[in-house]
CSV table of C-alpha atoms and ligand atoms in Angstrom, one decimal:
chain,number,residue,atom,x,y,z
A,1,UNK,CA,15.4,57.5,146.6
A,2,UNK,CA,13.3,60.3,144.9
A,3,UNK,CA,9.7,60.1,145.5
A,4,UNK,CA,8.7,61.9,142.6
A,5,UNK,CA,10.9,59.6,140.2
A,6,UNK,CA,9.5,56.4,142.0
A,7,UNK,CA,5.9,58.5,140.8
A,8,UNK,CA,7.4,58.5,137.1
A,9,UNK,CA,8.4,54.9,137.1
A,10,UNK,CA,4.6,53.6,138.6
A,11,UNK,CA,3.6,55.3,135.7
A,12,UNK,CA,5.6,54.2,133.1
A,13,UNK,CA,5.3,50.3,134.4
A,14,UNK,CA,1.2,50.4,134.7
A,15,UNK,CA,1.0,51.5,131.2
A,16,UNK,CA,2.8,47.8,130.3
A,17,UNK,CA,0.4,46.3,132.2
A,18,UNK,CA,-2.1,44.1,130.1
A,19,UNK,CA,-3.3,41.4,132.4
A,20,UNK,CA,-4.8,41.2,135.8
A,21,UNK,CA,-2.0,38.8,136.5
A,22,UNK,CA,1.1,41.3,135.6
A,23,UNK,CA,-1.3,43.6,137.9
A,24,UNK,CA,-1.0,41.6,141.0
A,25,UNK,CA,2.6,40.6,140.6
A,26,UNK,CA,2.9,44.9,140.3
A,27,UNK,CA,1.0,45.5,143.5
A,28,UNK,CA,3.2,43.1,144.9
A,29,UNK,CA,6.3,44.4,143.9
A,30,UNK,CA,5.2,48.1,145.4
A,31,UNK,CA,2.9,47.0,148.0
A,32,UNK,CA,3.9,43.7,149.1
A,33,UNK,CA,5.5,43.0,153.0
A,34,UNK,CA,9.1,43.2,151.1
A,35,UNK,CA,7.8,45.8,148.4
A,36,UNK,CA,8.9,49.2,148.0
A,37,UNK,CA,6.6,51.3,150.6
A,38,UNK,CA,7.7,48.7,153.0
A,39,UNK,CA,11.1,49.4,152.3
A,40,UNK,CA,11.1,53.3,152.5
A,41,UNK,CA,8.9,53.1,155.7
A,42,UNK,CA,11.5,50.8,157.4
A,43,UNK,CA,14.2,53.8,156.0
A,44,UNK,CA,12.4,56.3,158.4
A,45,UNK,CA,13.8,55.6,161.3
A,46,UNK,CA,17.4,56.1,159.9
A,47,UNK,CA,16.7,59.2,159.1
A,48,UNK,CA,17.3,63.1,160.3
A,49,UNK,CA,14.9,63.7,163.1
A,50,UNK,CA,13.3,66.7,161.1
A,51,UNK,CA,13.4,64.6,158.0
A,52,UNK,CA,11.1,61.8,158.8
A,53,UNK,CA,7.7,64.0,159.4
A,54,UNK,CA,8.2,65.6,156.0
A,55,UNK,CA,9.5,62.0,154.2
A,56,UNK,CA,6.4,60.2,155.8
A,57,UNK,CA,4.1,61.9,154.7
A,58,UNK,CA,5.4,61.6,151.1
A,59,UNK,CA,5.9,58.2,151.7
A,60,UNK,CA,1.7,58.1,152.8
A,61,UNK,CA,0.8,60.0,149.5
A,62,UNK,CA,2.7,57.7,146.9
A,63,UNK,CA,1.0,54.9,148.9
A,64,UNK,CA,-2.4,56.5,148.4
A,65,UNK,CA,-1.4,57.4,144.8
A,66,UNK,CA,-0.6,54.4,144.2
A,67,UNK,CA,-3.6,52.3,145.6
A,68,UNK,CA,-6.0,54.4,143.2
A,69,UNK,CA,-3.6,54.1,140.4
A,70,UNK,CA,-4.1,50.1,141.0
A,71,UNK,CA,-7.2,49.9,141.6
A,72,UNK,CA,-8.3,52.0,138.4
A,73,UNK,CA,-6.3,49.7,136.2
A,74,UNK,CA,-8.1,46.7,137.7
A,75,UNK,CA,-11.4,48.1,136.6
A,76,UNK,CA,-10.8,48.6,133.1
A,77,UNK,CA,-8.5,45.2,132.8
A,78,UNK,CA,-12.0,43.6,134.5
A,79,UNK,CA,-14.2,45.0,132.1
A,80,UNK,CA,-12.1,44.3,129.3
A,81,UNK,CA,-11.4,40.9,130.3
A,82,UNK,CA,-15.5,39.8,131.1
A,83,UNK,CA,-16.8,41.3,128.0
A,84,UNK,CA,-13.8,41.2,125.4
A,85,UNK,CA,-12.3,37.6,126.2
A,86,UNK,CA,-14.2,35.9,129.0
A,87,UNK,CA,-17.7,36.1,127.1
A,88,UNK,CA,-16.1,35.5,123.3
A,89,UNK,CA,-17.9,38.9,122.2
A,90,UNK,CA,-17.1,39.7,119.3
A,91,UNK,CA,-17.9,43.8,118.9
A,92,UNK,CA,-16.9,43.3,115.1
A,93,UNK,CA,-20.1,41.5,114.6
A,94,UNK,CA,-23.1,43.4,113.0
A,95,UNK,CA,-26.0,43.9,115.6
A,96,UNK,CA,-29.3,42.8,115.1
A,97,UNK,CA,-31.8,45.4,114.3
A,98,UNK,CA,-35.0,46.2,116.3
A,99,UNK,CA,-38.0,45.7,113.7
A,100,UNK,CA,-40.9,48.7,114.0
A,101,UNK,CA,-43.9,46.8,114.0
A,102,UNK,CA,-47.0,49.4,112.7
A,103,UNK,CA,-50.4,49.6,112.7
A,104,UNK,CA,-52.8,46.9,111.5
A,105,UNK,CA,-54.5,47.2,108.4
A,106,UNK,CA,-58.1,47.7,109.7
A,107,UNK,CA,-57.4,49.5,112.2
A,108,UNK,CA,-55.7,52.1,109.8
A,109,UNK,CA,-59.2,52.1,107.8
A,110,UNK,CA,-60.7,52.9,111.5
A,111,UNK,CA,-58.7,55.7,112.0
A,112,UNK,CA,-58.2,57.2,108.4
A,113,UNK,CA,-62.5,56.7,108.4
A,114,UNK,CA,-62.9,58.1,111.8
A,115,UNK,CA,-60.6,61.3,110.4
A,116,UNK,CA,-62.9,61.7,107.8
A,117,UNK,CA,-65.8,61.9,109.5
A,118,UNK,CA,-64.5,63.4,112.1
A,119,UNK,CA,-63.8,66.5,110.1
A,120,UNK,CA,-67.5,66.6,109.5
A,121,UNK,CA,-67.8,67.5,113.3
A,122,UNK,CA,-68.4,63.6,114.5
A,123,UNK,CA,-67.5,63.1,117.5
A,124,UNK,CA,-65.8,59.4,117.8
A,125,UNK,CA,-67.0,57.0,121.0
A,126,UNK,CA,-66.6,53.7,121.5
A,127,UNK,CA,-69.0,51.0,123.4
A,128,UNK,CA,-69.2,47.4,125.3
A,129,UNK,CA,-68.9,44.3,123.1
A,130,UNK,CA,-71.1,43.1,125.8
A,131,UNK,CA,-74.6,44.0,125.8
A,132,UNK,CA,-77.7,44.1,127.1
A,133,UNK,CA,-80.3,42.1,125.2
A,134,UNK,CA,-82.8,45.5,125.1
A,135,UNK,CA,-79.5,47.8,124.1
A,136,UNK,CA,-79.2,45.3,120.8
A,137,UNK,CA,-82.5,44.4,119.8
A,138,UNK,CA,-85.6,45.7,121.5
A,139,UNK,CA,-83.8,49.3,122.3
A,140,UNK,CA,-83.9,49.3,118.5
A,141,UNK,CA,-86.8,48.3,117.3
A,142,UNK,CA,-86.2,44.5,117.0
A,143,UNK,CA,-88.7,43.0,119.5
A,144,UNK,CA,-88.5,39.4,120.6
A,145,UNK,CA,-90.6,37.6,118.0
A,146,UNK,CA,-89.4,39.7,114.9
A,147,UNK,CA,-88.3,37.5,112.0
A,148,UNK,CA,-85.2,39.8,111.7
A,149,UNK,CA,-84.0,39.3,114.9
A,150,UNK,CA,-82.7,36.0,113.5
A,151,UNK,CA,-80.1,37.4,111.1
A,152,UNK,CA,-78.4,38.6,114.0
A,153,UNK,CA,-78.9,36.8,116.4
A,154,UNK,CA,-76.0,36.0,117.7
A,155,UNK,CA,-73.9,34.5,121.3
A,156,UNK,CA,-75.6,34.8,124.2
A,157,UNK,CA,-73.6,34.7,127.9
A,158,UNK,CA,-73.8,31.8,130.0
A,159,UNK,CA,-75.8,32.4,133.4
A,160,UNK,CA,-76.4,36.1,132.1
A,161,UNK,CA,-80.0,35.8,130.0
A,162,UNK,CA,-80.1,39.1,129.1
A,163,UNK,CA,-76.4,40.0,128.3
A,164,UNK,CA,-74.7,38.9,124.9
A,165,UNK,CA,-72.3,39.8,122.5
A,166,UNK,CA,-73.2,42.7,120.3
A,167,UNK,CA,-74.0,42.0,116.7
A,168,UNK,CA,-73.5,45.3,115.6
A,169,UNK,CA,-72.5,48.5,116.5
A,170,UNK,CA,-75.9,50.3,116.3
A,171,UNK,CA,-76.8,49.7,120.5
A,172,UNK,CA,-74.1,52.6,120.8
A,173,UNK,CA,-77.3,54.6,119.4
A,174,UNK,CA,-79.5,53.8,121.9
A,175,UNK,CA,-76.4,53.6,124.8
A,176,UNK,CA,-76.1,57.5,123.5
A,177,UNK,CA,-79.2,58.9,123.2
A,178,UNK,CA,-80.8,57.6,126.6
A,179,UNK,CA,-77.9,59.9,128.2
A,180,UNK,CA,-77.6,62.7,126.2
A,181,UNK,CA,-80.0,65.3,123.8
A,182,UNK,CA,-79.0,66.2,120.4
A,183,UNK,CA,-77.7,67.5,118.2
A,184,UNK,CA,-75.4,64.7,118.6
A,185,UNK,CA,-73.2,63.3,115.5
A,186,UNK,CA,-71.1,60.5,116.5
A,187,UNK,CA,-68.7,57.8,114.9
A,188,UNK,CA,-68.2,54.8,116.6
A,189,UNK,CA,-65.9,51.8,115.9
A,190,UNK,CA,-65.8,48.2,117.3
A,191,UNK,CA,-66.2,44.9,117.3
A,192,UNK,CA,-69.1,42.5,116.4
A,193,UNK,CA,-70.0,39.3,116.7
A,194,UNK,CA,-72.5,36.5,114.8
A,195,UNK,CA,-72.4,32.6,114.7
A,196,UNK,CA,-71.6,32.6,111.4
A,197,UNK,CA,-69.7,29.8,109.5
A,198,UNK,CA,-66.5,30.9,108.5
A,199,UNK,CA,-65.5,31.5,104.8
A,200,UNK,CA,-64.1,33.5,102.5
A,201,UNK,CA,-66.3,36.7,103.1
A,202,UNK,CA,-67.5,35.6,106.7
A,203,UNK,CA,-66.3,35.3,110.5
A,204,UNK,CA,-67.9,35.4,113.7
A,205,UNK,CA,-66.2,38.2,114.4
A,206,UNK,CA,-65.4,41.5,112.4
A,207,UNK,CA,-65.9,45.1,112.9
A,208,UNK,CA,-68.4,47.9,112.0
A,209,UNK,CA,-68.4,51.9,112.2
A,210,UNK,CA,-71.9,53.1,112.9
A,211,UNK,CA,-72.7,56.7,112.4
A,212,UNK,CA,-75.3,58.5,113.1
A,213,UNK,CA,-76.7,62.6,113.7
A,214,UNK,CA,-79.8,63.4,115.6
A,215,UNK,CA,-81.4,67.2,115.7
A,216,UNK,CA,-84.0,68.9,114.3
A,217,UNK,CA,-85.1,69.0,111.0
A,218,UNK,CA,-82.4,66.7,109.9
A,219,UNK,CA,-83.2,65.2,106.4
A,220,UNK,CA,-82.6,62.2,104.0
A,221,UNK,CA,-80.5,64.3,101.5
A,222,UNK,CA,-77.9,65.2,104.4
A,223,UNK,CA,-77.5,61.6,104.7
A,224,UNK,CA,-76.9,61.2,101.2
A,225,UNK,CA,-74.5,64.7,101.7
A,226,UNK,CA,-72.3,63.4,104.0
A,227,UNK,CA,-72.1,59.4,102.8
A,228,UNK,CA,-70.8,61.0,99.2
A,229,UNK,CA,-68.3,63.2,101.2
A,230,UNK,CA,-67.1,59.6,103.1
A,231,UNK,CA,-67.4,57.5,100.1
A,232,UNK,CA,-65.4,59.8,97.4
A,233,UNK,CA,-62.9,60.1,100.5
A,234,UNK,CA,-62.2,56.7,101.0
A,235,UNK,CA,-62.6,55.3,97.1
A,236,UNK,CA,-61.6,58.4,95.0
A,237,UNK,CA,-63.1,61.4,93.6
A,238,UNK,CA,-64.7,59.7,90.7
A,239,UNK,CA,-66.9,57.1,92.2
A,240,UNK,CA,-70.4,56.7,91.6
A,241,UNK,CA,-72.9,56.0,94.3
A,242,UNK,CA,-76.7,54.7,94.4
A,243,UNK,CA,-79.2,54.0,97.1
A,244,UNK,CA,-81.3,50.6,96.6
A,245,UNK,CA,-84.7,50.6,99.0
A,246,UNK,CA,-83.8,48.2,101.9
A,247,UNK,CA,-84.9,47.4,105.7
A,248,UNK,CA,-83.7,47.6,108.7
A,249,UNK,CA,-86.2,47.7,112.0
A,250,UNK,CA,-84.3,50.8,113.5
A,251,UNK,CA,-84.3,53.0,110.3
A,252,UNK,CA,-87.9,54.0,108.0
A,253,UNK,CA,-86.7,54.7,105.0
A,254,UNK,CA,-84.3,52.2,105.1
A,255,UNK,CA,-81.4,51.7,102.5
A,256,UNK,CA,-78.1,50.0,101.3
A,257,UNK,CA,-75.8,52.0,99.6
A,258,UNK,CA,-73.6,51.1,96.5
A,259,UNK,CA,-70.7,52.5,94.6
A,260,UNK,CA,-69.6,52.0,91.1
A,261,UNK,CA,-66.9,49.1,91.1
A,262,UNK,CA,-63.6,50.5,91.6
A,263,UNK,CA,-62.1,47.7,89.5
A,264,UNK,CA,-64.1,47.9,86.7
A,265,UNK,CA,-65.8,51.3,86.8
A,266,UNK,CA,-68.9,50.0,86.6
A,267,UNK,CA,-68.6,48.1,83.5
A,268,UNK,CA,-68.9,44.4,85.1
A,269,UNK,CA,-66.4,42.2,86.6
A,270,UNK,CA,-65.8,39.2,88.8
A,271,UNK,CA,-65.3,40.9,92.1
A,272,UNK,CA,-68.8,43.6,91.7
A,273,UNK,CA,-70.3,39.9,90.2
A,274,UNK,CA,-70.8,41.8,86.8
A,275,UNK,CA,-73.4,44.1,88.1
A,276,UNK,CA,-71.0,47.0,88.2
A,277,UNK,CA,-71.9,48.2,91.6
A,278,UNK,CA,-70.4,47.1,94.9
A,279,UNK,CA,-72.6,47.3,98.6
A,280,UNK,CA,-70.6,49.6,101.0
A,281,UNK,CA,-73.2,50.2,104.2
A,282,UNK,CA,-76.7,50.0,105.2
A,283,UNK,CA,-78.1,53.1,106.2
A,284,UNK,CA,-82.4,55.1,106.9
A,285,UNK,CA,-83.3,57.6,109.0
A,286,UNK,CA,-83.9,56.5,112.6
A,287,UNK,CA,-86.9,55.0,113.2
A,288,UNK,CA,-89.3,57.3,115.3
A,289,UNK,CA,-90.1,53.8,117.6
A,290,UNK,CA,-86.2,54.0,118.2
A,291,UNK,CA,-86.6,57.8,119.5
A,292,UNK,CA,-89.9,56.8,121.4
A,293,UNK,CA,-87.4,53.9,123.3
A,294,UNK,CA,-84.6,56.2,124.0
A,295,UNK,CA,-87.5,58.5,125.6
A,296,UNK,CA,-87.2,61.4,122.9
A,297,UNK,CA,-90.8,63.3,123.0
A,298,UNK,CA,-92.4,62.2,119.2
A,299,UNK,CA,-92.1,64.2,116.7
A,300,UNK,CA,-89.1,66.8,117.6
A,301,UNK,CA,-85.8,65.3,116.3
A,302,UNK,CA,-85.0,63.6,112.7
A,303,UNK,CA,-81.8,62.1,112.3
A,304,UNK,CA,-79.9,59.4,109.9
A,305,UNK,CA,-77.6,56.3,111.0
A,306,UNK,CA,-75.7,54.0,109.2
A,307,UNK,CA,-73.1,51.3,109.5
A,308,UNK,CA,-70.6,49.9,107.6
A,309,UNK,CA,-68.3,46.6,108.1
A,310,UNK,CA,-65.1,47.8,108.1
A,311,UNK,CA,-63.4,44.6,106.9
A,312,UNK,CA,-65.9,44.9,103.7
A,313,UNK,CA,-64.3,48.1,102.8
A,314,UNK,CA,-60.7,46.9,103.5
A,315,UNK,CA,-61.0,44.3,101.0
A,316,UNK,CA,-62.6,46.5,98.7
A,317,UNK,CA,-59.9,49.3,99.1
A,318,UNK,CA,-57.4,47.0,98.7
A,319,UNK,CA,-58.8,44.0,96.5
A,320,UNK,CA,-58.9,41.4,99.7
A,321,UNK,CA,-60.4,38.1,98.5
A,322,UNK,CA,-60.8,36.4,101.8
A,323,UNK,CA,-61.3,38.2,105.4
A,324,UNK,CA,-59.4,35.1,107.1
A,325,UNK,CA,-56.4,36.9,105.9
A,326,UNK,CA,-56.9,39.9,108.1
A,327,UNK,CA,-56.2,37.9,111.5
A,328,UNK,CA,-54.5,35.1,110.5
A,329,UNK,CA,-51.2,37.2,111.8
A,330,UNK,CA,-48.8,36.1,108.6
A,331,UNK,CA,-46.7,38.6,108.4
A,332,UNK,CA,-46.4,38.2,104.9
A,333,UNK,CA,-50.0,39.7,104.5
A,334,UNK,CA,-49.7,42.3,106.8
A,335,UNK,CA,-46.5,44.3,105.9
A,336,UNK,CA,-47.9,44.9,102.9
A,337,UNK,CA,-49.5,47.4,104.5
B,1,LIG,N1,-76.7,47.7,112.2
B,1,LIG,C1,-76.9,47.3,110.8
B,1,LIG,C2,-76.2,46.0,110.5
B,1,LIG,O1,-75.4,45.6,111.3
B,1,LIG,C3,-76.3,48.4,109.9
B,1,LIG,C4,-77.1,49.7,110.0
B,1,LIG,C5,-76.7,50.6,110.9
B,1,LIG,C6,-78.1,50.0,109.1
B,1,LIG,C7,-77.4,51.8,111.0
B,1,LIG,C8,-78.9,51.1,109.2
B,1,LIG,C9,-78.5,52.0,110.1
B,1,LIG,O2,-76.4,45.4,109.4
């Protein structure tokens, strides 16, 4: 018989070959102890003594052929067979798309404020939510006994007297300037914490950006300068701002800064609580007992600070009536953003 057309016929029967079964019963018929090799090895013997070298070895190559030939057909009838019909796939069926998540509401306000600030030249760095008692009070002009101390006071750690969680963002100030010498003019986001009940406009934790620029001869009306620049950024071109007299222990002057209601333009509504104007930040120039802490020699450096809650301005930006919604994870509130 002719090698090559035995070759041809392989061929031709594999490609009928749609089971693993029909596979096997092939092999058998080609490779099997009464199969066709077997019977054109057993021929060799009969034939022409220079014959059976050449004959052999063509017998050896359609049985190698033949093996990978097999064995490749096996492969793709497993593969078929696991993920087509054993499994019940169904290929035809739409996927199920990966959702993007994206960025959380306030901490796109973090960013978009930190960009505008820092294209002032602030630089934007970040501090422990756990701090030292003297880092977030007495660093800052707050001593023990002072009345104000109260309004923040705030969670204290077990076992660790002196350590606590921050109440605002302003110990960065102090963190800053007892390791480094102006001009400094830094942003820095976080979280804060107070014991207050929650509510519509309260939690016991939120976040603040504090702000502040330290060199010489820095003066009140670069503080009003660059909050306009931030304000009419954030709010739109046509805002209105106004400083009211206000305290703080850590700035002298101190002040809390308003802008014109964005909902009613300053004509009276229920969200400004018809006085037209809404509170943004608190904000002074740094208190010369705060450079005297931080070891500054009296007298040399000026420089402003504020701090804003960032939630505050959220709500504002967006009309937000209640905080809770911010971290209450319903997805309904937050992809609208
Ligand atoms: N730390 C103040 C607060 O939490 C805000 C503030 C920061 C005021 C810097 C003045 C200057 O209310």
């Amino acid at each position: 018989m002719d090698i090559n057309s035995i070759q041809t016929q392989i061929e031709t029967d594999l490609t009928k070959i749609t089971s693993l079964a029909a596979l096997e019963e092939m092999r058998v018929k080609y490779l099997g102890r009464k199969g066709l090799i077997a019977e054109l090895t057993s021929s060799i013997p009969g034939l022409e003594l220079q014959q059976r070298g050449i004959f052999g070895k063509q017998v050896n190559a359609l049985k190698n052929t033949l093996l990978g030939l097999l064995a490749e057909k096996e492969k793709t009838l497993i593969s078929k067979d696991s993920v087509l019909k054993q499994s019940n796939l169904d290929i035809g069926m739409p996927g199920i798309a990966q959702e993007l998540g994206h960025i959380h509401p306030i901490t796109q306000i973090i960013d978009e404020i930190c960009t505008i600030f820092n294209r002032m030249g602030f630089s934007v760095v970040g501090g422990p939510e756990v701090e030292t008692e003297y880092n977030n009070f007495t660093g800052l002009n707050i001593p023990l006994e002072h009345p104000s101390r109260d309004a923040f006071d705030t969670f204290y750690l077990k076992d660790y007297a002196k350590l606590l969680l921050r109440s605002h963002t302003s110990p960065v100030q102090v963190r800053v300037m007892k390791t480094q010498r102006p001009p400094l003019a830094m942003v820095v986001p976080g979280r804060v914490y107070r014991p207050d009940a929650v509510d519509a406009s309260h939690l016991f934790m939120f976040h603040q950006i504090e702000g502040f620029l330290v060199d010489e001869n820095i003066r009140f009306s670069d503080l009003k300068g660059i909050l306009e620049i931030f304000s009419k950024s954030v709010f739109g071109q046509n805002i209105k701002m106004r400083f009211r007299p206000h305290f703080f222990p850590f700035t002298e002057p101190s002040v809390e800064v308003d802008i014109s209601c964005i909902i009613c333009k300053g004509q009276g509504c229920s969200v400004c609580g018809r006085k037209g104007w809404l509170e943004i930040l608190g904000a002074g120039m740094i208190h010369p007992n705060v450079f005297k802490q931080v070891g500054y020699a009296p007298g040399v450096y000026t420089g402003f600070a504020f701090g804003m809650g960032v939630e505050r301005i959220a709500m504002l930006k967006y009309g937000i009536n209640d905080i809770r919604l911010f971290f209450e994870n319903d997805l309904r509130f937050l992809r609208q953003f």
